Amino acid sequence: MSSASTGSINKIGKSTVPRTAICTSDEHSITVRGEDLCHDLIGKISFTDYFSLLVTGQRPSNADRMVLDATLVAIAEHGMVPSVQASRMTYAAAPDALQGAVAAGILGCGSVILGASETAGRMFSEVDQQAGPTGDLRAAAKEVIGRWRAAGQPVPGYGHPLHKDRDPRVVRLFAVSKEAGAGQRFVEIAEAVEAVIPEVVGKELKLNVSAAIPAVLLGTNFPLRGLRGVPILARTAGLIAHLCEEAVNPSGFALSYQATRELVYEGPAPKASAR
Amino acid sequence: MSSASTGSINKIGKSTVPRTAICTSDEHSITVRGEDLCHDLIGKISFTDYFSLLVTGQRPSNADRMVLDATLVAIAEHGMVPSVQASRMTYAAAPDALQGAVAAGILGCGSVILGASETAGRMFSEVDQQAGPTGDLRAAAKEVIGRWRAAGQPVPGYGHPLHKDRDPRVVRLFAVSKEAGAGQRFVEIAEAVEAVIPEVVGKELKLNVSAAIPAVLLGTNFPLRGLRGVPILARTAGLIAHLCEEAVNPSGFALSYQATRELVYEGPAPKASAR
Amino acid sequence: MSSASTGSINKIGKSTVPRTAICTSDEHSITVRGEDLCHDLIGKISFTDYFSLLVTGQRPSNADRMVLDATLVAIAEHGMVPSVQASRMTYAAAPDALQGAVAAGILGCGSVILGASETAGRMFSEVDQQAGPTGDLRAAAKEVIGRWRAAGQPVPGYGHPLHKDRDPRVVRLFAVSKEAGAGQRFVEIAEAVEAVIPEVVGKELKLNVSAAIPAVLLGTNFPLRGLRGVPILARTAGLIAHLCEEAVNPSGFALSYQATRELVYEGPAPKASAR
Amino acid sequence: MSSASTGSINKIGKSTVPRTAICTSDEHSITVRGEDLCHDLIGKISFTDYFSLLVTGQRPSNADRMVLDATLVAIAEHGMVPSVQASRMTYAAAPDALQGAVAAGILGCGSVILGASETAGRMFSEVDQQAGPTGDLRAAAKEVIGRWRAAGQPVPGYGHPLHKDRDPRVVRLFAVSKEAGAGQRFVEIAEAVEAVIPEVVGKELKLNVSAAIPAVLLGTNFPLRGLRGVPILARTAGLIAHLCEEAVNPSGFALSYQATRELVYEGPAPKASAR
């Protein structure tokens, strides 16, 4: 197994060995995070617990699991939103490749819509550090929001086009977090941000589900850097359901037709000389 | 509901209205499959149950859930397989777009590797129909495999490069299915196929996890057309874990470097006149 | 650079070295298909010529280039078709990741819409072989179409929802192919298929652009297996134009709104007990 | 144009009509940017010209075309780089969906690697504005780089792991730009940045191809916001060539095998109790 290099090397890759702490396997067993997949995990642990184990390296506590399940259920499905439309149109055009239609839907989990969970989580972390263990959360929130707005960044996770009051999913997620006995620090931070927004932004913007997700998850063992994964995993479940429906009850091309019924072409008319 | 067409219509979309039975919402509530998301589901149902509800329209039985959880856990992670490598390399090149790296990984859930679950499920369904309620499963399996091979199609879900004996995940999934009290019809069909393969194909090919998944799921309420969704959802969880690791302990470019250390260029040498 | 294997090997990858004939590079030069990128290609060859060189290993003749340019221009853009809508919706949701929005659009180049070029090309190849050097093309076409339909496969590349006559792009592509002096064999085959369709299928279906593309390209040096790449590359150009427009004149969410204005929810009503 | 809303509306989409200036069509013609696709464009214009027309709304001048062709040729292919590996691994796993493998490769055109073209272009624009019509470019460059570094942003488009001297593609692109008679303002800005980097950054970092592309394109009619599209379109051509090779001379799984030959598992060992 010696390696005679040919000179045609990809130097973008560093001359180091790849490493992972997630999984290894041999002919007889698969080890995941130090547990034997077949003996310890399959049939003994739920998919939510396994997701938590994969990401964090540890099995979740009851509170961790309750909150993670609640966030995944809260964000998996909200009807024919743009990413679902994109996915169903893609499936209609390429029905042999279900994975491509799911991928097209996931690609809409970006900074504007579902990615706001992670951005809100980072903002809450800044408030947490700004306040320190004993500081006032509202003062810290005001400071951080001011900084974000000065840098031209919107306040992520507040306001919703449909839900003018606090999004009902927010109320429920906070209740689950409390019932579960999860940490309430980031829920308090999220509420402090909501409280100071009118003063800093000049209008009320209520907490939406994208802010509630980090608010409750950061009170569990789930890491900040995994936050964007939660809406992605959740929406994948919703997308698969939509694509199963699309396979027998297609709407992809109908959506596309409806979308352009009133389309306005505002480019130049064809030149007369063209004919 | 009339619509004055502007002439610039997308005729690919049919002139029909899109329809869905999955979700609707108004300002105060989100209804999924007839259940109120906030009152009935968040905090009251696991993500696996919700995935089942989304896809099938009904809450799973205990057996349905146990089997679905077991399949999701079995297939979510198997180390640095090609789709994980593709995902980690994509993340290394585009770390701002986690969704893109997940999508790149999902795009490898194709016909050769993870898509075999669905194809095996379709083969088992053919055997089921060929045999009818009282027919001999081995005879039906022989008939169907012969037909598939005559049409140039490989037998999906049998044989594994690493696990020469029956894949340990197969043994475990079958045990879970039996413990759960799920239907055993398709497990029996899968074993009938395994039994007749030597005769038809000319060598032993043991059941692998891609055949075990449809074998156990088709004994629950999970539909044939949703089968490819199971490895896709499961792998999404594994990919997110790998990308969380990649973010702090990068291997993407190291994998790329290692991959090409012995790369052979076998094209024409540059023409001398080039200099 | 010795390699101490750890036992945790990805056996899915075969124990062979990767090989390529496309490109190699060292610190001072990049060689593509035996040509020095900087000395021979940049500034001396068009992008179309380079695409042809990359795929085929040889510079195109004038006829090859004229036909390839014509097909790329013919298929790059057709307005707000489903894949463009999917791409613009994805960009609206994730504007930081242009590559993700392009990818979402490309994922709609599937078997139903743009992938038909390749499938039609394979059908024409079968007719070519069926007829042999001197056989009657219509008889061969009838034989092949009959076979495809018996196997449950549609005839790819014939019929168009908007263009009931022969698609004007077809007429133009055939004229360019003739002017360029490219091979006419596959144009004749495509017309033979069109001529026999009424007899075999029971109704007239005129050649559409997806059949015209392989008909003209297979008369050049462009290979059958690269055919699906032509609409993919072409549409990438169109998608980039749409996304540049979307960045300053957004329509993605407006398309999504319009698409669901008449959406019918046909699932169960929320249970009364939900409240 | 009234529409009786059903209440189940996607409010994420704004209540406005979608608009486009790119393309419209009716049963007899397709109009692109005011030109008749079949009469004016197919067979009369190269793909590069068409890409320019699609993006900018105008046909390119000779200089515009020469520079655009040169950049597309320069960036299309650089061997088995990470995004090509990701694409070939994806194809190996899902060979039925060429579009998915291309998409996986495009998803690696992100901020770290190919997206740097756009970022460098934005930096050059800032220098242009900072200097104004008569200001000193080096002083302005110093000011802007200082600002970017103060904000924690790297200087995009300078330095290359393989090419320690100025990347040969840079030299060639600048020569083509000058020969073509394209605007030299942004080439001068790019060189001013290179000149002041040692002073600001503390080491020499030579212009690489990602900075050369905006430097030459911003001297043509090509818009800043389209810059990221250039490497994406170019790489799509390279990816298609690699996938055509992969289809007959597969390396995807071999790359994956090689990548993990020295993989180190550094997670916990399986618990003894697992067996």
Short mmCIF file of N, CA, C and O in Angstrom, two decimals, chain C residues 152-216:
data_model
loop_
_atom_site.label_atom_id
_atom_site.label_comp_id
_atom_site.label_asym_id
_atom_site.label_seq_id
_atom_site.Cartn_x
_atom_site.Cartn_y
_atom_site.Cartn_z
N GLY C 152 -43.47 -0.14 -22.22
CA GLY C 152 -44.12 0.87 -21.37
C GLY C 152 -43.43 2.21 -21.37
O GLY C 152 -43.76 3.08 -20.56
N GLN C 153 -42.50 2.42 -22.29
CA GLN C 153 -41.77 3.69 -22.32
C GLN C 153 -42.39 4.64 -23.33
O GLN C 153 -42.71 4.24 -24.46
N PRO C 154 -42.57 5.91 -22.97
CA PRO C 154 -43.09 6.89 -23.93
C PRO C 154 -42.05 7.17 -25.01
O PRO C 154 -40.86 6.88 -24.85
N VAL C 155 -42.50 7.74 -26.12
CA VAL C 155 -41.59 8.14 -27.20
C VAL C 155 -41.05 9.53 -26.85
O VAL C 155 -41.79 10.51 -26.85
N PRO C 156 -39.76 9.62 -26.54
CA PRO C 156 -39.23 10.89 -26.03
C PRO C 156 -38.96 11.90 -27.15
O PRO C 156 -38.44 11.54 -28.20
N GLY C 157 -39.33 13.17 -26.92
CA GLY C 157 -38.94 14.22 -27.85
C GLY C 157 -39.98 14.56 -28.91
O GLY C 157 -39.69 15.32 -29.83
N TYR C 158 -41.18 14.03 -28.74
CA TYR C 158 -42.24 14.32 -29.71
C TYR C 158 -43.47 14.86 -28.98
O TYR C 158 -43.82 14.38 -27.92
N GLY C 159 -44.08 15.90 -29.56
CA GLY C 159 -45.22 16.54 -28.93
C GLY C 159 -44.77 17.69 -28.04
O GLY C 159 -43.69 17.64 -27.43
N HIS C 160 -45.56 18.78 -27.98
CA HIS C 160 -45.22 19.92 -27.13
C HIS C 160 -46.53 20.59 -26.73
O HIS C 160 -47.40 20.79 -27.57
N PRO C 161 -46.70 20.96 -25.46
CA PRO C 161 -47.97 21.55 -25.04
C PRO C 161 -48.27 22.89 -25.72
O PRO C 161 -49.43 23.24 -25.91
N LEU C 162 -47.24 23.63 -26.08
CA LEU C 162 -47.45 24.96 -26.65
C LEU C 162 -47.35 24.95 -28.18
O LEU C 162 -48.17 25.56 -28.87
N HIS C 163 -46.36 24.28 -28.70
CA HIS C 163 -46.10 24.30 -30.14
C HIS C 163 -46.74 23.07 -30.79
O HIS C 163 -46.16 21.99 -30.81
N LYS C 164 -47.96 23.24 -31.35
CA LYS C 164 -48.67 22.09 -31.94
C LYS C 164 -48.07 21.73 -33.29
O LYS C 164 -48.00 20.57 -33.67
N ASP C 165 -47.69 22.75 -34.06
CA ASP C 165 -46.92 22.47 -35.27
C ASP C 165 -45.52 22.06 -34.83
O ASP C 165 -45.20 22.04 -33.66
N ARG C 166 -44.69 21.83 -35.82
CA ARG C 166 -43.32 21.53 -35.44
C ARG C 166 -42.73 22.77 -34.76
O ARG C 166 -42.85 23.87 -35.28
N ASP C 167 -42.15 22.57 -33.59
CA ASP C 167 -41.54 23.63 -32.81
C ASP C 167 -40.60 24.46 -33.72
O ASP C 167 -39.77 23.88 -34.43
N PRO C 168 -40.74 25.80 -33.72
CA PRO C 168 -39.90 26.59 -34.62
C PRO C 168 -38.40 26.40 -34.38
O PRO C 168 -37.60 26.57 -35.31
N ARG C 169 -38.03 26.02 -33.17
CA ARG C 169 -36.61 25.75 -32.91
C ARG C 169 -36.12 24.52 -33.67
O ARG C 169 -34.96 24.42 -34.06
N VAL C 170 -37.04 23.58 -33.88
CA VAL C 170 -36.67 22.37 -34.62
C VAL C 170 -36.32 22.73 -36.06
O VAL C 170 -35.29 22.31 -36.59
N VAL C 171 -37.19 23.52 -36.67
CA VAL C 171 -36.98 23.93 -38.06
C VAL C 171 -35.62 24.63 -38.19
O VAL C 171 -34.82 24.33 -39.09
N ARG C 172 -35.35 25.49 -37.25
CA ARG C 172 -34.12 26.27 -37.30
C ARG C 172 -32.89 25.40 -37.07
O ARG C 172 -31.88 25.54 -37.77
N LEU C 173 -32.97 24.49 -36.09
CA LEU C 173 -31.82 23.63 -35.82
C LEU C 173 -31.50 22.75 -37.03
O LEU C 173 -30.33 22.54 -37.36
N PHE C 174 -32.53 22.25 -37.68
CA PHE C 174 -32.30 21.41 -38.85
C PHE C 174 -31.65 22.23 -39.97
O PHE C 174 -30.75 21.76 -40.68
N ALA C 175 -32.10 23.48 -40.12
CA ALA C 175 -31.50 24.34 -41.16
C ALA C 175 -30.03 24.62 -40.84
O ALA C 175 -29.17 24.55 -41.74
N VAL C 176 -29.72 24.91 -39.58
CA VAL C 176 -28.33 25.16 -39.21
C VAL C 176 -27.47 23.92 -39.47
O VAL C 176 -26.36 24.01 -40.01
N SER C 177 -27.99 22.76 -39.11
CA SER C 177 -27.23 21.52 -39.31
C SER C 177 -26.90 21.33 -40.80
O SER C 177 -25.79 20.93 -41.16
N LYS C 178 -27.88 21.60 -41.66
CA LYS C 178 -27.67 21.44 -43.10
C LYS C 178 -26.67 22.47 -43.61
O LYS C 178 -25.71 22.12 -44.32
N GLU C 179 -26.88 23.74 -43.25
CA GLU C 179 -25.94 24.80 -43.64
C GLU C 179 -24.51 24.48 -43.20
O GLU C 179 -23.55 24.77 -43.91
N ALA C 180 -24.39 23.93 -41.99
CA ALA C 180 -23.05 23.67 -41.44
C ALA C 180 -22.37 22.50 -42.13
O ALA C 180 -21.17 22.31 -42.00
N GLY C 181 -23.16 21.70 -42.84
CA GLY C 181 -22.60 20.52 -43.46
C GLY C 181 -22.38 19.38 -42.49
O GLY C 181 -21.53 18.51 -42.71
N ALA C 182 -23.15 19.38 -41.39
CA ALA C 182 -23.04 18.28 -40.43
C ALA C 182 -23.76 17.05 -40.98
O ALA C 182 -24.57 17.15 -41.91
N GLY C 183 -23.48 15.90 -40.37
CA GLY C 183 -24.12 14.67 -40.80
C GLY C 183 -25.64 14.74 -40.66
O GLY C 183 -26.14 15.27 -39.67
N GLN C 184 -26.37 14.22 -41.65
CA GLN C 184 -27.83 14.32 -41.67
C GLN C 184 -28.52 13.01 -41.30
O GLN C 184 -29.74 12.94 -41.23
N ARG C 185 -27.73 11.98 -41.05
CA ARG C 185 -28.29 10.66 -40.76
C ARG C 185 -29.34 10.69 -39.64
O ARG C 185 -30.42 10.14 -39.77
N PHE C 186 -29.01 11.37 -38.54
CA PHE C 186 -29.92 11.32 -37.38
C PHE C 186 -31.08 12.31 -37.53
O PHE C 186 -32.12 12.14 -36.91
N VAL C 187 -30.90 13.32 -38.37
CA VAL C 187 -32.05 14.16 -38.73
C VAL C 187 -33.05 13.33 -39.51
O VAL C 187 -34.27 13.37 -39.25
N GLU C 188 -32.53 12.54 -40.43
CA GLU C 188 -33.42 11.66 -41.21
C GLU C 188 -34.12 10.65 -40.32
O GLU C 188 -35.30 10.36 -40.48
N ILE C 189 -33.37 10.12 -39.37
CA ILE C 189 -33.98 9.17 -38.43
C ILE C 189 -35.07 9.86 -37.61
O ILE C 189 -36.16 9.32 -37.43
N ALA C 190 -34.78 11.08 -37.15
CA ALA C 190 -35.78 11.81 -36.34
C ALA C 190 -37.04 12.06 -37.16
O ALA C 190 -38.17 11.97 -36.64
N GLU C 191 -36.88 12.34 -38.44
CA GLU C 191 -38.05 12.58 -39.29
C GLU C 191 -38.77 11.27 -39.61
O GLU C 191 -40.00 11.26 -39.74
N ALA C 192 -38.01 10.21 -39.72
CA ALA C 192 -38.65 8.91 -39.94
C ALA C 192 -39.52 8.54 -38.74
O ALA C 192 -40.64 8.04 -38.89
N VAL C 193 -39.00 8.81 -37.54
CA VAL C 193 -39.79 8.54 -36.34
C VAL C 193 -41.07 9.37 -36.35
O VAL C 193 -42.17 8.87 -36.10
N GLU C 194 -40.92 10.65 -36.67
CA GLU C 194 -42.09 11.53 -36.73
C GLU C 194 -43.12 11.01 -37.74
O GLU C 194 -44.33 11.05 -37.48
N ALA C 195 -42.61 10.51 -38.84
CA ALA C 195 -43.51 10.05 -39.91
C ALA C 195 -44.31 8.80 -39.50
O ALA C 195 -45.47 8.65 -39.89
N VAL C 196 -43.67 7.93 -38.72
CA VAL C 196 -44.38 6.68 -38.39
C VAL C 196 -45.17 6.76 -37.08
O VAL C 196 -45.95 5.85 -36.78
N ILE C 197 -44.98 7.83 -36.33
CA ILE C 197 -45.69 7.93 -35.03
C ILE C 197 -47.21 7.80 -35.18
O ILE C 197 -47.84 7.05 -34.42
N PRO C 198 -47.85 8.49 -36.14
CA PRO C 198 -49.30 8.38 -36.22
C PRO C 198 -49.77 6.93 -36.34
O PRO C 198 -50.74 6.51 -35.71
N GLU C 199 -49.03 6.16 -37.12
CA GLU C 199 -49.39 4.77 -37.33
C GLU C 199 -49.24 3.94 -36.06
O GLU C 199 -50.09 3.12 -35.72
N VAL C 200 -48.14 4.17 -35.34
CA VAL C 200 -47.85 3.36 -34.16
C VAL C 200 -48.57 3.87 -32.92
O VAL C 200 -49.09 3.09 -32.13
N VAL C 201 -48.60 5.21 -32.76
CA VAL C 201 -49.14 5.78 -31.52
C VAL C 201 -50.62 6.14 -31.67
O VAL C 201 -51.35 6.23 -30.69
N GLY C 202 -51.06 6.36 -32.91
CA GLY C 202 -52.48 6.66 -33.11
C GLY C 202 -52.79 8.15 -33.19
O GLY C 202 -53.94 8.54 -33.30
N LYS C 203 -51.77 9.00 -33.07
CA LYS C 203 -51.99 10.44 -33.26
C LYS C 203 -50.68 11.08 -33.68
O LYS C 203 -49.60 10.51 -33.48
N GLU C 204 -50.82 12.27 -34.29
CA GLU C 204 -49.62 13.00 -34.70
C GLU C 204 -48.91 13.58 -33.49
O GLU C 204 -49.53 14.21 -32.64
N LEU C 205 -47.61 13.41 -33.45
CA LEU C 205 -46.79 14.10 -32.43
C LEU C 205 -45.59 14.65 -33.17
O LEU C 205 -44.77 13.90 -33.71
N LYS C 206 -45.49 15.97 -33.23
CA LYS C 206 -44.41 16.59 -33.99
C LYS C 206 -43.12 16.59 -33.19
O LYS C 206 -43.14 16.70 -31.95
N LEU C 207 -42.02 16.53 -33.89
CA LEU C 207 -40.69 16.69 -33.30
C LEU C 207 -40.63 17.93 -32.40
O LEU C 207 -40.99 19.03 -32.85
N ASN C 208 -40.16 17.77 -31.18
CA ASN C 208 -39.90 18.98 -30.40
C ASN C 208 -38.39 19.17 -30.21
O ASN C 208 -37.59 18.37 -30.70
N VAL C 209 -38.04 20.22 -29.50
CA VAL C 209 -36.63 20.59 -29.44
C VAL C 209 -35.78 19.50 -28.77
O VAL C 209 -34.61 19.33 -29.09
N SER C 210 -36.39 18.73 -27.87
CA SER C 210 -35.63 17.68 -27.18
C SER C 210 -35.23 16.55 -28.13
O SER C 210 -34.25 15.84 -27.87
N ALA C 211 -35.97 16.36 -29.20
CA ALA C 211 -35.56 15.36 -30.19
C ALA C 211 -34.64 15.99 -31.23
O ALA C 211 -33.76 15.33 -31.78
N ALA C 212 -34.84 17.28 -31.51
CA ALA C 212 -34.01 17.93 -32.52
C ALA C 212 -32.56 18.04 -32.06
O ALA C 212 -31.63 17.96 -32.88
N ILE C 213 -32.35 18.22 -30.77
CA ILE C 213 -30.98 18.37 -30.26
C ILE C 213 -30.14 17.11 -30.52
O ILE C 213 -29.07 17.20 -31.13
N PRO C 214 -30.60 15.93 -30.14
CA PRO C 214 -29.79 14.76 -30.51
C PRO C 214 -29.75 14.54 -32.02
O PRO C 214 -28.73 14.08 -32.55
N ALA C 215 -30.83 14.86 -32.71
CA ALA C 215 -30.84 14.64 -34.17
C ALA C 215 -29.70 15.39 -34.84
O ALA C 215 -29.03 14.85 -35.73
N VAL C 216 -29.45 16.62 -34.41
CA VAL C 216 -28.37 17.38 -35.05
C VAL C 216 -27.00 17.09 -34.41
O VAL C 216 -26.00 17.02 -35.12
#
